[in-house]
Tab-separated table of C-alpha atoms in Angstrom:
chain	number	residue	atom	x	y	z
A	1	MET	CA	-25.889	-116.858	-14.334
A	2	ILE	CA	-27.010	-116.060	-17.896
A	3	ARG	CA	-30.784	-116.022	-18.307
A	4	ALA	CA	-32.202	-117.271	-21.591
A	5	ASN	CA	-34.312	-114.916	-23.644
A	6	LYS	CA	-37.754	-116.552	-23.585
A	7	PRO	CA	-39.050	-115.067	-26.841
A	8	LEU	CA	-35.975	-116.324	-28.641
A	9	LEU	CA	-36.403	-119.745	-27.047
A	10	CYS	CA	-39.969	-119.762	-28.358
A	11	VAL	CA	-38.692	-118.965	-31.817
A	12	ALA	CA	-36.184	-121.803	-31.607
A	13	GLY	CA	-38.874	-124.169	-30.368
A	14	ALA	CA	-41.197	-123.195	-33.174
A	15	ALA	CA	-38.397	-123.744	-35.674
A	16	LEU	CA	-37.707	-127.235	-34.313
A	17	MET	CA	-41.379	-128.228	-34.388
A	18	LEU	CA	-41.917	-126.920	-37.907
A	19	THR	CA	-38.711	-128.525	-39.164
A	20	ALA	CA	-39.794	-131.845	-37.700
A	21	ALA	CA	-43.136	-131.501	-39.460
A	22	CYS	CA	-41.333	-131.018	-42.755
A	23	GLU	CA	-39.230	-134.116	-42.220
A	24	GLY	CA	-42.065	-136.609	-42.278
A	25	PRO	CA	-41.829	-140.036	-43.916
A	26	GLY	CA	-42.413	-138.578	-47.376
A	27	ASN	CA	-39.369	-136.343	-47.123
A	28	LEU	CA	-36.726	-138.722	-45.799
A	29	GLN	CA	-33.522	-138.754	-47.795
A	30	GLY	CA	-33.205	-141.701	-50.065
A	31	THR	CA	-36.949	-142.338	-50.462
A	32	GLY	CA	-37.130	-140.565	-53.813
A	33	ALA	CA	-40.347	-138.817	-52.741
A	34	ALA	CA	-40.893	-135.234	-53.732
A	35	PRO	CA	-40.767	-132.714	-50.865
A	36	ASN	CA	-44.132	-131.504	-49.529
A	37	ARG	CA	-44.301	-127.871	-50.602
A	38	THR	CA	-47.233	-127.182	-48.286
A	39	GLN	CA	-45.094	-128.211	-45.324
A	40	GLN	CA	-42.218	-126.123	-46.628
A	41	GLY	CA	-44.566	-123.166	-46.894
A	42	ALA	CA	-45.679	-123.733	-43.320
A	43	LEU	CA	-42.050	-123.780	-42.181
A	44	ILE	CA	-41.241	-120.548	-44.019
A	45	GLY	CA	-44.379	-118.822	-42.781
A	46	GLY	CA	-44.026	-120.160	-39.264
A	47	LEU	CA	-40.459	-118.975	-38.845
A	48	ALA	CA	-41.293	-115.564	-40.273
A	49	GLY	CA	-44.290	-115.270	-37.986
A	50	ALA	CA	-42.344	-116.427	-34.962
A	51	VAL	CA	-39.605	-113.885	-35.519
A	52	THR	CA	-42.167	-111.121	-36.001
A	53	GLY	CA	-44.051	-112.199	-32.915
A	54	ALA	CA	-40.889	-112.396	-30.842
A	55	VAL	CA	-39.995	-108.820	-31.599
A	56	ALA	CA	-43.365	-107.604	-30.318
A	57	SER	CA	-43.834	-110.216	-27.585
A	58	ASP	CA	-44.101	-109.814	-23.834
A	59	LYS	CA	-41.593	-111.381	-21.491
A	60	LYS	CA	-43.384	-114.728	-21.588
A	61	GLY	CA	-42.826	-115.098	-25.294
A	62	LYS	CA	-46.521	-115.406	-26.104
A	63	GLY	CA	-46.137	-113.176	-29.120
A	64	ALA	CA	-43.600	-115.520	-30.670
A	65	LEU	CA	-45.876	-118.534	-30.286
A	66	ILE	CA	-48.917	-116.703	-31.654
A	67	GLY	CA	-46.885	-115.242	-34.501
A	68	GLY	CA	-45.431	-118.629	-35.330
A	69	ALA	CA	-48.837	-120.303	-35.371
A	70	ILE	CA	-50.405	-117.616	-37.573
A	71	GLY	CA	-47.377	-117.628	-39.884
A	72	ALA	CA	-47.488	-121.418	-40.160
A	73	LEU	CA	-51.150	-121.378	-41.174
A	74	GLY	CA	-50.535	-118.680	-43.773
A	75	GLY	CA	-47.435	-120.430	-45.084
A	76	ALA	CA	-49.269	-123.748	-45.363
A	77	ALA	CA	-52.068	-122.121	-47.354
A	78	ILE	CA	-49.547	-120.544	-49.743
A	79	GLY	CA	-47.677	-123.827	-50.112
A	80	ASN	CA	-50.880	-125.728	-50.838
A	81	ALA	CA	-51.944	-123.198	-53.495
A	82	LEU	CA	-48.513	-123.393	-55.131
A	83	ASP	CA	-48.676	-127.193	-55.169
A	84	LYS	CA	-52.044	-127.053	-56.947
A	85	GLN	CA	-50.938	-124.395	-59.413
A	86	GLU	CA	-47.731	-126.306	-60.203
A	87	ALA	CA	-49.634	-129.556	-60.809
A	88	GLU	CA	-52.108	-127.829	-63.110
A	89	LEU	CA	-49.349	-126.110	-65.096
A	90	ARG	CA	-47.497	-129.397	-65.556
A	91	ARG	CA	-50.744	-130.991	-66.739
A	92	ASP	CA	-51.723	-128.205	-69.129
A	93	LEU	CA	-48.406	-127.114	-70.648
A	94	GLU	CA	-47.770	-129.057	-73.821
A	95	ASN	CA	-44.064	-128.220	-74.048
A	96	ASP	CA	-41.771	-130.357	-71.904
A	97	ARG	CA	-38.938	-127.899	-72.571
A	98	VAL	CA	-40.655	-125.379	-70.295
A	99	ARG	CA	-39.343	-126.002	-66.780
A	100	ILE	CA	-41.275	-125.405	-63.556
A	101	ASN	CA	-39.524	-125.100	-60.191
A	102	ASN	CA	-41.571	-124.934	-56.977
A	103	THR	CA	-39.374	-123.532	-54.198
A	104	GLY	CA	-42.092	-123.612	-51.546
A	105	ASP	CA	-42.704	-119.860	-51.598
A	106	ARG	CA	-42.825	-119.231	-55.367
A	107	LEU	CA	-43.051	-120.881	-58.765
A	108	ILE	CA	-40.366	-120.259	-61.377
A	109	VAL	CA	-41.360	-121.035	-64.964
A	110	THR	CA	-38.250	-121.071	-67.173
A	111	LEU	CA	-38.467	-120.555	-70.921
A	112	PRO	CA	-35.294	-121.569	-72.810
A	113	GLU	CA	-34.230	-119.026	-75.411
A	114	ASP	CA	-34.090	-121.478	-78.290
A	115	ILE	CA	-37.833	-122.205	-78.108
A	116	THR	CA	-38.865	-118.667	-77.151
A	117	PHE	CA	-36.970	-116.416	-79.576
A	118	ALA	CA	-35.051	-116.566	-82.814
A	119	VAL	CA	-31.350	-115.724	-82.583
A	120	ASP	CA	-30.808	-112.069	-81.643
A	121	SER	CA	-34.566	-111.452	-81.633
A	122	ALA	CA	-37.045	-110.262	-78.996
A	123	GLN	CA	-40.143	-111.435	-80.854
A	124	VAL	CA	-41.800	-114.411	-79.152
A	125	ASN	CA	-41.979	-117.481	-81.391
A	126	GLY	CA	-45.518	-118.201	-82.504
A	127	ALA	CA	-45.235	-121.816	-81.347
A	128	LEU	CA	-44.664	-120.702	-77.744
A	129	ARG	CA	-47.532	-118.234	-77.538
A	130	GLY	CA	-49.962	-121.047	-76.709
A	131	ASP	CA	-47.827	-122.072	-73.737
A	132	LEU	CA	-47.677	-118.475	-72.529
A	133	PHE	CA	-51.452	-118.209	-72.814
A	134	THR	CA	-51.648	-121.349	-70.649
A	135	VAL	CA	-49.465	-119.640	-68.042
A	136	ALA	CA	-51.660	-116.535	-68.331
A	137	GLU	CA	-54.774	-118.621	-67.710
A	138	SER	CA	-53.146	-120.098	-64.612
A	139	LEU	CA	-52.327	-116.610	-63.362
A	140	ARG	CA	-55.942	-115.563	-63.890
A	141	ASN	CA	-57.123	-118.606	-61.940
A	142	TYR	CA	-54.743	-117.757	-59.080
A	143	PRO	CA	-55.076	-113.971	-58.767
A	144	GLY	CA	-53.357	-113.729	-55.373
A	145	SER	CA	-49.842	-113.342	-56.730
A	146	ASN	CA	-47.489	-110.898	-58.371
A	147	VAL	CA	-45.364	-111.842	-61.363
A	148	GLN	CA	-41.766	-111.031	-62.251
A	149	VAL	CA	-40.629	-111.632	-65.825
A	150	ILE	CA	-36.815	-111.732	-65.917
A	151	GLY	CA	-34.676	-111.910	-69.054
A	152	HIS	CA	-31.198	-113.475	-69.062
A	153	THR	CA	-28.482	-113.891	-71.706
A	154	ASP	CA	-25.104	-115.567	-72.023
A	155	ASN	CA	-21.914	-113.482	-72.195
A	156	SER	CA	-21.572	-113.401	-75.992
A	157	GLY	CA	-21.259	-109.832	-77.262
A	158	SER	CA	-21.064	-106.701	-75.165
A	159	ALA	CA	-22.559	-106.505	-71.687
A	160	ALA	CA	-24.521	-103.400	-72.650
A	161	TYR	CA	-26.131	-105.120	-75.640
A	162	ASN	CA	-26.948	-108.229	-73.592
A	163	GLN	CA	-28.596	-106.078	-70.945
A	164	GLU	CA	-30.771	-104.349	-73.534
A	165	LEU	CA	-31.676	-107.644	-75.225
A	166	SER	CA	-32.661	-109.241	-71.915
A	167	GLU	CA	-34.944	-106.303	-71.145
A	168	ARG	CA	-36.617	-106.476	-74.559
A	169	ARG	CA	-37.194	-110.203	-74.208
A	170	ALA	CA	-38.679	-109.856	-70.715
A	171	ASN	CA	-41.011	-107.141	-72.001
A	172	ALA	CA	-42.032	-109.307	-74.968
A	173	VAL	CA	-43.010	-112.233	-72.718
A	174	ALA	CA	-44.846	-109.891	-70.341
A	175	SER	CA	-46.752	-108.449	-73.304
A	176	VAL	CA	-48.068	-111.920	-74.230
A	177	LEU	CA	-49.148	-112.528	-70.614
A	178	ARG	CA	-51.047	-109.237	-70.629
A	179	GLU	CA	-52.582	-110.202	-73.970
A	180	GLY	CA	-53.697	-113.412	-72.234
A	181	GLY	CA	-55.651	-111.402	-69.673
A	182	VAL	CA	-53.162	-110.898	-66.830
A	183	GLY	CA	-53.496	-107.452	-65.291
A	184	GLY	CA	-50.514	-105.261	-66.075
A	185	ALA	CA	-50.330	-104.066	-62.459
A	186	ARG	CA	-49.369	-107.604	-61.395
A	187	ILE	CA	-46.383	-107.830	-63.749
A	188	ASN	CA	-42.907	-106.381	-63.297
A	189	THR	CA	-40.186	-106.909	-65.896
A	190	PHE	CA	-36.427	-107.016	-65.399
A	191	GLY	CA	-33.405	-107.567	-67.595
A	192	ARG	CA	-30.388	-109.205	-65.960
A	193	GLY	CA	-28.250	-109.457	-69.086
A	194	GLU	CA	-25.319	-111.794	-68.533
A	195	ASP	CA	-25.071	-111.126	-64.777
A	196	GLN	CA	-26.928	-114.178	-63.400
A	197	PRO	CA	-25.729	-117.303	-65.225
A	198	ILE	CA	-26.927	-120.704	-64.044
A	199	ALA	CA	-24.233	-122.604	-65.953
A	200	SER	CA	-20.734	-122.039	-67.293
A	201	ASN	CA	-20.411	-119.702	-70.258
A	202	LEU	CA	-17.325	-121.667	-71.346
A	203	THR	CA	-19.344	-124.307	-73.218
A	204	PRO	CA	-22.132	-124.092	-75.820
A	205	GLN	CA	-24.348	-126.154	-73.538
A	206	GLY	CA	-23.803	-123.784	-70.646
A	207	LYS	CA	-24.450	-120.738	-72.802
A	208	ALA	CA	-27.729	-122.268	-73.969
A	209	GLN	CA	-28.881	-122.733	-70.369
A	210	ASN	CA	-28.049	-119.132	-69.524
A	211	ARG	CA	-30.164	-117.752	-72.375
A	212	ARG	CA	-33.620	-117.852	-70.823
A	213	VAL	CA	-36.626	-115.917	-69.558
A	214	GLU	CA	-38.021	-116.707	-66.115
A	215	ILE	CA	-41.602	-116.090	-65.029
A	216	VAL	CA	-41.539	-115.889	-61.227
A	217	ILE	CA	-44.932	-116.264	-59.534
A	218	LEU	CA	-44.891	-114.733	-56.036
A	219	PRO	CA	-47.969	-115.316	-53.828
A	220	THR	CA	-49.189	-112.250	-51.964
A	221	GLN	CA	-51.958	-113.905	-49.947
């Protein structure tokens, strides 16, 4: 007879309970309601905590339950903070071309190239600096996060040139955030060139979507 691994059963149980919590009335398909990011954060944190607890647990699986509970509380706190920060950014940003995506464990602020830079330039447009200062203020108000600034291009021109341009653009955006009072130690910059498209490079519309800079806000506490 095969005996079930109790810690793993605890992990599975925690996953089922947390998933059920995230599938409340506000999240049913077809309702049109936005997903609760706090609940999503609790699910992410709870599963991570349960797995960690299971590894270090005794034979009764207590570690998995404790780890899951602690992880769920931490994940819920992160999700709640992200919900608040997202709502404030949407309220304060005056440019509806700047997109904000809340994934439950991070915020991704996407700056389209055509409003951020002139063609073939890495100098931030003056009109967008105010929006970047708004993002910087938000980052100052929520100091418990690290920030990744990631530049992307389409596939026009050589891959080497696109890589270099994406790096320069990421550094330019990061420079404005630092000018807005964000500590440089919190910011990491990356250039992805043409390697991570989000749309087809076969159409002008797709190319335009691929030319972007993303500010990724990653909570650390």
